Tab-separated table of C-alpha atoms in Angstrom:
chain	number	residue	atom	x	y	z
X	543	MET	CA	51.955	-147.764	77.368
X	544	LEU	CA	49.788	-145.545	75.133
X	545	LYS	CA	46.106	-145.074	75.936
X	546	THR	CA	43.601	-142.991	74.010
X	547	ILE	CA	41.372	-140.811	76.181
X	548	HIS	CA	38.238	-138.709	75.787
X	549	TYR	CA	38.420	-134.947	75.437
X	550	THR	CA	36.902	-134.526	78.915
X	551	GLU	CA	39.705	-136.655	80.381
X	552	TYR	CA	42.266	-134.615	78.450
X	553	LYS	CA	40.849	-131.419	79.949
X	554	ARG	CA	40.751	-132.973	83.407
X	555	MET	CA	44.409	-134.021	83.237
X	556	LYS	CA	45.390	-130.479	82.274
X	557	THR	CA	43.375	-129.168	85.233
X	558	ILE	CA	44.955	-131.411	87.882
X	559	ILE	CA	48.434	-131.848	86.427
X	560	LYS	CA	50.061	-129.430	88.900
X	561	GLN	CA	48.469	-131.142	91.916
X	562	TYR	CA	49.302	-134.552	90.430
X	563	TYR	CA	52.969	-133.641	90.002
X	564	GLU	CA	53.201	-132.218	93.522
X	565	HIS	CA	51.612	-135.384	94.917
X	566	ILE	CA	54.006	-137.841	93.275
X	567	VAL	CA	56.977	-135.700	94.341
X	568	ARG	CA	55.728	-135.465	97.922
X	569	TYR	CA	54.784	-139.163	98.077
X	570	PRO	CA	57.320	-140.999	95.872
X	571	GLN	CA	55.830	-144.401	96.751
X	572	THR	CA	52.364	-143.435	95.480
X	573	MET	CA	50.225	-146.219	94.043
X	574	ILE	CA	48.729	-143.903	91.422
X	575	THR	CA	49.692	-144.725	87.852
X	576	ARG	CA	52.522	-142.615	86.425
X	577	PHE	CA	51.773	-140.358	83.468
X	578	TYR	CA	54.719	-139.505	81.229
X	579	GLY	CA	52.990	-137.570	78.480
X	580	LEU	CA	49.669	-135.908	77.593
X	581	HIS	CA	49.142	-135.424	73.868
X	582	LYS	CA	46.726	-134.208	71.204
X	583	ILE	CA	46.941	-134.950	67.485
X	584	LYS	CA	45.031	-132.626	65.173
X	585	TYR	CA	44.782	-133.315	61.462
X	586	LYS	CA	42.500	-132.781	58.471
X	587	PRO	CA	41.707	-135.967	56.527
X	588	GLU	CA	42.122	-135.710	52.779
X	589	GLY	CA	38.960	-134.371	51.184
X	590	SER	CA	37.505	-133.195	54.487
X	591	LEU	CA	36.816	-129.619	55.559
X	592	ASN	CA	36.951	-130.460	59.270
X	593	PHE	CA	39.803	-131.296	61.583
X	594	GLN	CA	39.815	-134.472	63.637
X	595	ARG	CA	41.474	-134.700	67.034
X	596	TYR	CA	42.855	-137.614	68.986
X	597	TYR	CA	43.865	-137.418	72.637
X	598	PHE	CA	46.139	-139.872	74.382
X	599	VAL	CA	48.455	-140.351	77.336
X	600	ILE	CA	51.738	-142.183	77.771
X	601	MET	CA	51.547	-143.967	81.100
X	602	GLY	CA	52.977	-146.727	83.221
X	603	ASN	CA	51.647	-150.268	82.879
X	604	VAL	CA	50.754	-152.107	86.097
X	605	PHE	CA	51.338	-155.394	84.270
X	606	ASN	CA	54.697	-154.532	82.740
X	607	THR	CA	56.299	-157.885	83.484
X	608	THR	CA	57.633	-161.010	81.817
X	609	MET	CA	55.796	-163.153	84.379
X	610	ASN	CA	52.655	-165.094	83.531
X	611	ILE	CA	49.767	-163.367	85.276
X	612	LYS	CA	47.163	-165.998	86.088
X	613	VAL	CA	44.263	-163.683	86.947
X	614	ARG	CA	43.541	-159.946	86.930
X	615	TYR	CA	41.029	-157.884	88.871
X	616	ASP	CA	39.713	-154.339	88.535
X	617	LEU	CA	38.430	-153.367	91.997
X	618	LYS	CA	36.406	-150.287	92.953
X	619	GLY	CA	34.794	-151.329	96.232
X	620	SER	CA	31.276	-151.229	94.751
X	621	LYS	CA	28.932	-154.131	94.000
X	622	LEU	CA	26.299	-153.108	91.451
X	623	GLY	CA	27.181	-154.658	88.097
X	624	ARG	CA	30.705	-155.396	89.324
X	625	ALA	CA	31.057	-158.895	87.873
X	626	THR	CA	32.735	-160.023	84.669
X	627	ARG	CA	31.801	-163.716	84.809
X	628	LYS	CA	28.264	-164.611	83.802
X	629	SER	CA	28.435	-167.726	85.988
X	630	PRO	CA	30.812	-168.743	88.825
X	631	ASP	CA	32.462	-171.498	86.762
X	632	GLU	CA	32.881	-169.499	83.545
X	633	GLN	CA	36.445	-169.682	82.233
X	634	LEU	CA	37.719	-166.425	80.757
X	635	ASP	CA	40.913	-165.305	79.087
X	636	PRO	CA	43.364	-164.387	81.897
X	637	GLU	CA	43.947	-161.031	80.187
X	638	ILE	CA	40.312	-160.065	80.863
X	639	ALA	CA	40.014	-158.255	84.192
X	640	LEU	CA	37.531	-159.652	86.681
X	641	LYS	CA	35.730	-157.353	89.124
X	642	ASP	CA	34.726	-157.001	92.767
X	643	LEU	CA	32.034	-159.682	92.876
X	644	ASP	CA	34.344	-162.116	91.100
X	645	PHE	CA	37.109	-161.372	93.607
X	646	ASP	CA	34.712	-162.007	96.491
X	647	ALA	CA	33.401	-165.209	94.887
X	648	ASP	CA	36.975	-166.472	94.462
X	649	LYS	CA	37.474	-165.904	98.213
X	650	ARG	CA	40.847	-164.322	97.524
X	651	LYS	CA	42.993	-162.325	99.900
X	652	ILE	CA	46.192	-160.448	99.134
X	653	ASP	CA	48.596	-162.039	101.591
X	654	LEU	CA	51.534	-159.738	102.360
X	655	GLU	CA	54.108	-159.202	105.092
X	656	ASP	CA	52.753	-156.940	107.826
X	657	ASN	CA	55.121	-154.053	107.077
X	658	ILE	CA	54.224	-154.142	103.367
X	659	LYS	CA	50.508	-154.277	104.124
X	660	GLN	CA	50.732	-151.319	106.494
X	661	ALA	CA	52.825	-149.337	104.008
X	662	LEU	CA	50.337	-150.019	101.215
X	663	LEU	CA	47.364	-148.953	103.306
X	664	ARG	CA	49.107	-145.803	104.534
X	665	GLN	CA	50.211	-144.794	101.049
X	666	MET	CA	46.720	-145.498	99.752
X	667	ARG	CA	45.218	-143.122	102.327
X	668	PHE	CA	47.448	-140.309	101.043
X	669	ASP	CA	46.421	-141.133	97.473
X	670	LEU	CA	42.731	-141.125	98.387
X	671	GLU	CA	43.088	-137.679	99.975
X	672	PHE	CA	44.531	-136.445	96.694
X	673	PHE	CA	41.517	-137.839	94.820
X	674	LYS	CA	39.088	-136.215	97.239
X	675	GLN	CA	40.788	-132.824	96.948
X	676	CYS	CA	40.713	-133.045	93.121
X	677	GLU	CA	37.144	-134.415	93.095
X	678	VAL	CA	38.219	-137.582	91.266
X	679	ILE	CA	36.015	-140.699	91.212
X	680	ASP	CA	35.736	-144.017	89.316
X	681	TYR	CA	39.354	-145.011	89.920
X	682	SER	CA	40.226	-148.677	90.451
X	683	MET	CA	42.808	-150.842	92.134
X	684	LEU	CA	44.230	-153.076	89.436
X	685	VAL	CA	45.404	-156.428	90.835
X	686	GLY	CA	47.302	-159.194	89.075
X	687	VAL	CA	48.277	-162.564	90.549
X	688	CYS	CA	51.141	-164.770	89.369
X	689	ASP	CA	51.593	-168.213	90.923
X	690	LEU	CA	55.183	-169.257	91.536
X	691	PRO	CA	56.278	-172.919	91.352
X	692	ASN	CA	57.292	-172.964	95.025
X	693	ALA	CA	58.263	-170.793	98.014
X	694	GLU	CA	61.955	-171.203	97.211
X	695	GLU	CA	61.450	-169.331	93.928
X	696	GLY	CA	59.785	-166.451	95.750
X	697	GLN	CA	62.631	-166.234	98.238
X	698	ARG	CA	65.149	-166.363	95.407
X	699	LEU	CA	63.471	-163.390	93.708
X	700	LEU	CA	63.575	-161.413	96.957
X	701	ASP	CA	67.215	-162.238	97.661
X	702	GLU	CA	68.206	-161.392	94.095
X	703	TYR	CA	66.455	-158.026	94.262
X	704	ASN	CA	67.937	-157.060	97.633
X	705	GLN	CA	71.441	-157.914	96.425
X	706	LYS	CA	71.296	-155.665	93.370
X	707	THR	CA	69.223	-152.717	94.619
X	708	ASP	CA	70.353	-149.529	96.342
X	709	ALA	CA	67.215	-149.453	98.483
X	710	SER	CA	65.698	-152.665	99.838
X	711	ILE	CA	61.957	-153.255	100.088
X	712	GLU	CA	62.293	-152.827	103.852
X	713	GLU	CA	63.867	-149.385	103.364
X	714	LYS	CA	61.104	-148.355	100.979
X	715	THR	CA	58.321	-149.446	103.311
X	716	ALA	CA	60.106	-147.718	106.200
X	717	GLN	CA	60.074	-144.526	104.131
X	718	ILE	CA	56.271	-144.634	104.002
X	719	LEU	CA	55.827	-145.625	107.641
X	720	HIS	CA	58.095	-142.806	108.854
X	721	LYS	CA	56.114	-140.194	110.778
X	722	ASP	CA	57.404	-137.397	108.546
X	723	TYR	CA	56.698	-139.100	105.217
X	724	GLY	CA	55.197	-136.522	102.892
X	725	ASN	CA	56.448	-133.554	104.890
X	726	LEU	CA	60.158	-133.722	104.121
X	727	LEU	CA	62.258	-133.648	100.987
X	728	HIS	CA	63.545	-137.130	100.171
X	729	ASP	CA	67.313	-137.433	99.953
X	730	ASN	CA	68.946	-139.738	97.424
X	731	CYS	CA	65.735	-140.027	95.415
X	732	ASP	CA	67.496	-142.116	92.776
X	733	ARG	CA	67.673	-144.938	95.333
X	734	PHE	CA	63.874	-145.042	95.287
X	735	ASP	CA	63.391	-144.999	91.529
X	736	THR	CA	60.950	-147.922	91.745
X	737	GLN	CA	58.072	-148.310	94.173
X	738	PHE	CA	58.282	-151.024	96.808
X	739	TYR	CA	55.180	-152.758	95.447
X	740	ASP	CA	56.639	-153.229	91.948
X	741	SER	CA	60.199	-154.152	92.877
X	742	ILE	CA	60.017	-157.851	91.939
X	743	GLU	CA	59.499	-158.143	88.174
X	744	GLY	CA	56.957	-155.325	88.489
X	745	GLY	CA	55.238	-156.804	91.555
X	746	ILE	CA	55.647	-157.792	95.187
X	747	VAL	CA	56.130	-161.290	96.641
X	748	SER	CA	53.483	-162.713	98.963
X	749	ARG	CA	54.040	-163.595	102.608
X	750	ASP	CA	54.230	-167.322	101.825
X	751	ARG	CA	56.605	-166.613	98.881
X	752	LYS	CA	54.340	-168.562	96.510
X	753	LYS	CA	52.812	-165.635	94.596
X	754	VAL	CA	53.706	-162.281	93.079
X	755	TYR	CA	51.073	-159.546	93.210
X	756	PHE	CA	50.879	-156.646	90.774
X	757	LEU	CA	49.116	-153.563	92.148
X	758	GLY	CA	48.324	-150.034	91.063
X	759	ILE	CA	45.565	-147.401	91.049
X	760	ILE	CA	44.328	-146.534	87.551
X	761	ASP	CA	41.618	-144.507	85.769
X	762	ILE	CA	42.039	-141.264	87.709
X	763	LEU	CA	40.639	-138.789	85.164
X	764	THR	CA	36.895	-138.865	85.947
X	765	HIS	CA	35.688	-135.666	87.585
X	766	TYR	CA	32.620	-135.615	89.830
X	767	SER	CA	30.913	-133.030	87.662
X	768	GLY	CA	27.347	-132.236	86.618
X	769	HIS	CA	26.261	-135.438	84.890
X	770	LYS	CA	27.966	-137.604	87.542
X	771	VAL	CA	26.154	-135.677	90.281
X	772	PHE	CA	22.853	-136.261	88.489
X	773	GLU	CA	23.683	-139.956	87.983
X	774	TYR	CA	24.470	-140.357	91.663
X	775	PHE	CA	21.270	-138.779	92.961
X	776	SER	CA	19.008	-140.471	90.405
X	777	LYS	CA	20.462	-143.973	90.744
X	778	SER	CA	20.937	-143.828	94.519
X	779	LEU	CA	17.154	-143.676	94.902
X	780	ILE	CA	16.969	-147.081	93.213
X	781	TYR	CA	20.217	-148.867	94.041
X	782	GLY	CA	21.390	-147.203	97.255
X	783	LYS	CA	25.092	-147.466	98.081
X	784	SER	CA	25.806	-150.489	95.886
X	785	MET	CA	26.372	-148.532	92.656
X	786	SER	CA	29.791	-147.396	91.511
X	787	VAL	CA	29.291	-143.641	91.152
X	788	ALA	CA	29.446	-141.635	94.390
X	789	PRO	CA	30.673	-138.212	95.593
X	790	PRO	CA	34.487	-138.076	96.035
X	791	ASP	CA	34.437	-138.391	99.842
X	792	LYS	CA	32.003	-141.314	99.839
X	793	TYR	CA	33.762	-142.999	96.921
X	794	GLY	CA	37.139	-142.726	98.659
X	795	ASP	CA	35.850	-143.952	102.018
X	796	ARG	CA	34.119	-146.940	100.414
X	797	PHE	CA	37.242	-147.741	98.384
X	798	ASP	CA	39.399	-147.579	101.516
X	799	GLU	CA	37.005	-149.769	103.505
X	800	TYR	CA	36.941	-152.441	100.807
X	801	MET	CA	40.695	-152.457	100.289
X	802	ARG	CA	41.218	-153.075	103.993
X	803	THR	CA	39.172	-156.256	103.686
X	804	ILE	CA	41.192	-157.743	100.820
X	805	PHE	CA	44.644	-157.504	102.403
X	806	GLU	CA	45.583	-160.309	104.769
């Protein structure tokens, strides 16, 4: 997908691109969105003396699927202003992403097999360390939920995938849970050309086989720089820890703590 970005995000991507590339090579099952291109268009409109510039990225789409996604969430682990619905019973277009307070109000949990849950949480910890080292904040876990007609359909999707793939979901989760994951070169990388959490039509089947979840970490180009530092210290006096902005270490720890509560 194509997404326009601000000049500051363009500069930030250029700054961290080496570390980003090294991270996705070292951790091939990363949950961080894939970037495939960083671009700038510069042109002079007819009759104008000044150039205009547009910045954009080509990136992966967490919801690249033919399935009907019933509900979407954008989760940061913060509470202040983190609601999309104006009232609990408000009905919104399913393409509009709900937020943390909506997720909590819906009393949802992401119900996954134990090995998948552990692999997700371990991979996420590696991703959060990358964000802390690069001083990245404001990222989100994007979550989509598709309801299947029955458990048999979920099992059919799993069986179909495992029959046609070179690397099963179990092999991919085992890769992450291996004690040397991240420290060794990965042989036969073409067998792992998709991440375990987007193997089934772009998602992963739930434990009860009645849902498909779509997961991915997005919005990774906000640097904890001067104005964000000022925003944190000024707003924290009023709102405390409930606001979204926070230093990289605190943001990552809060994100990790919240994510551990939503997986079942």
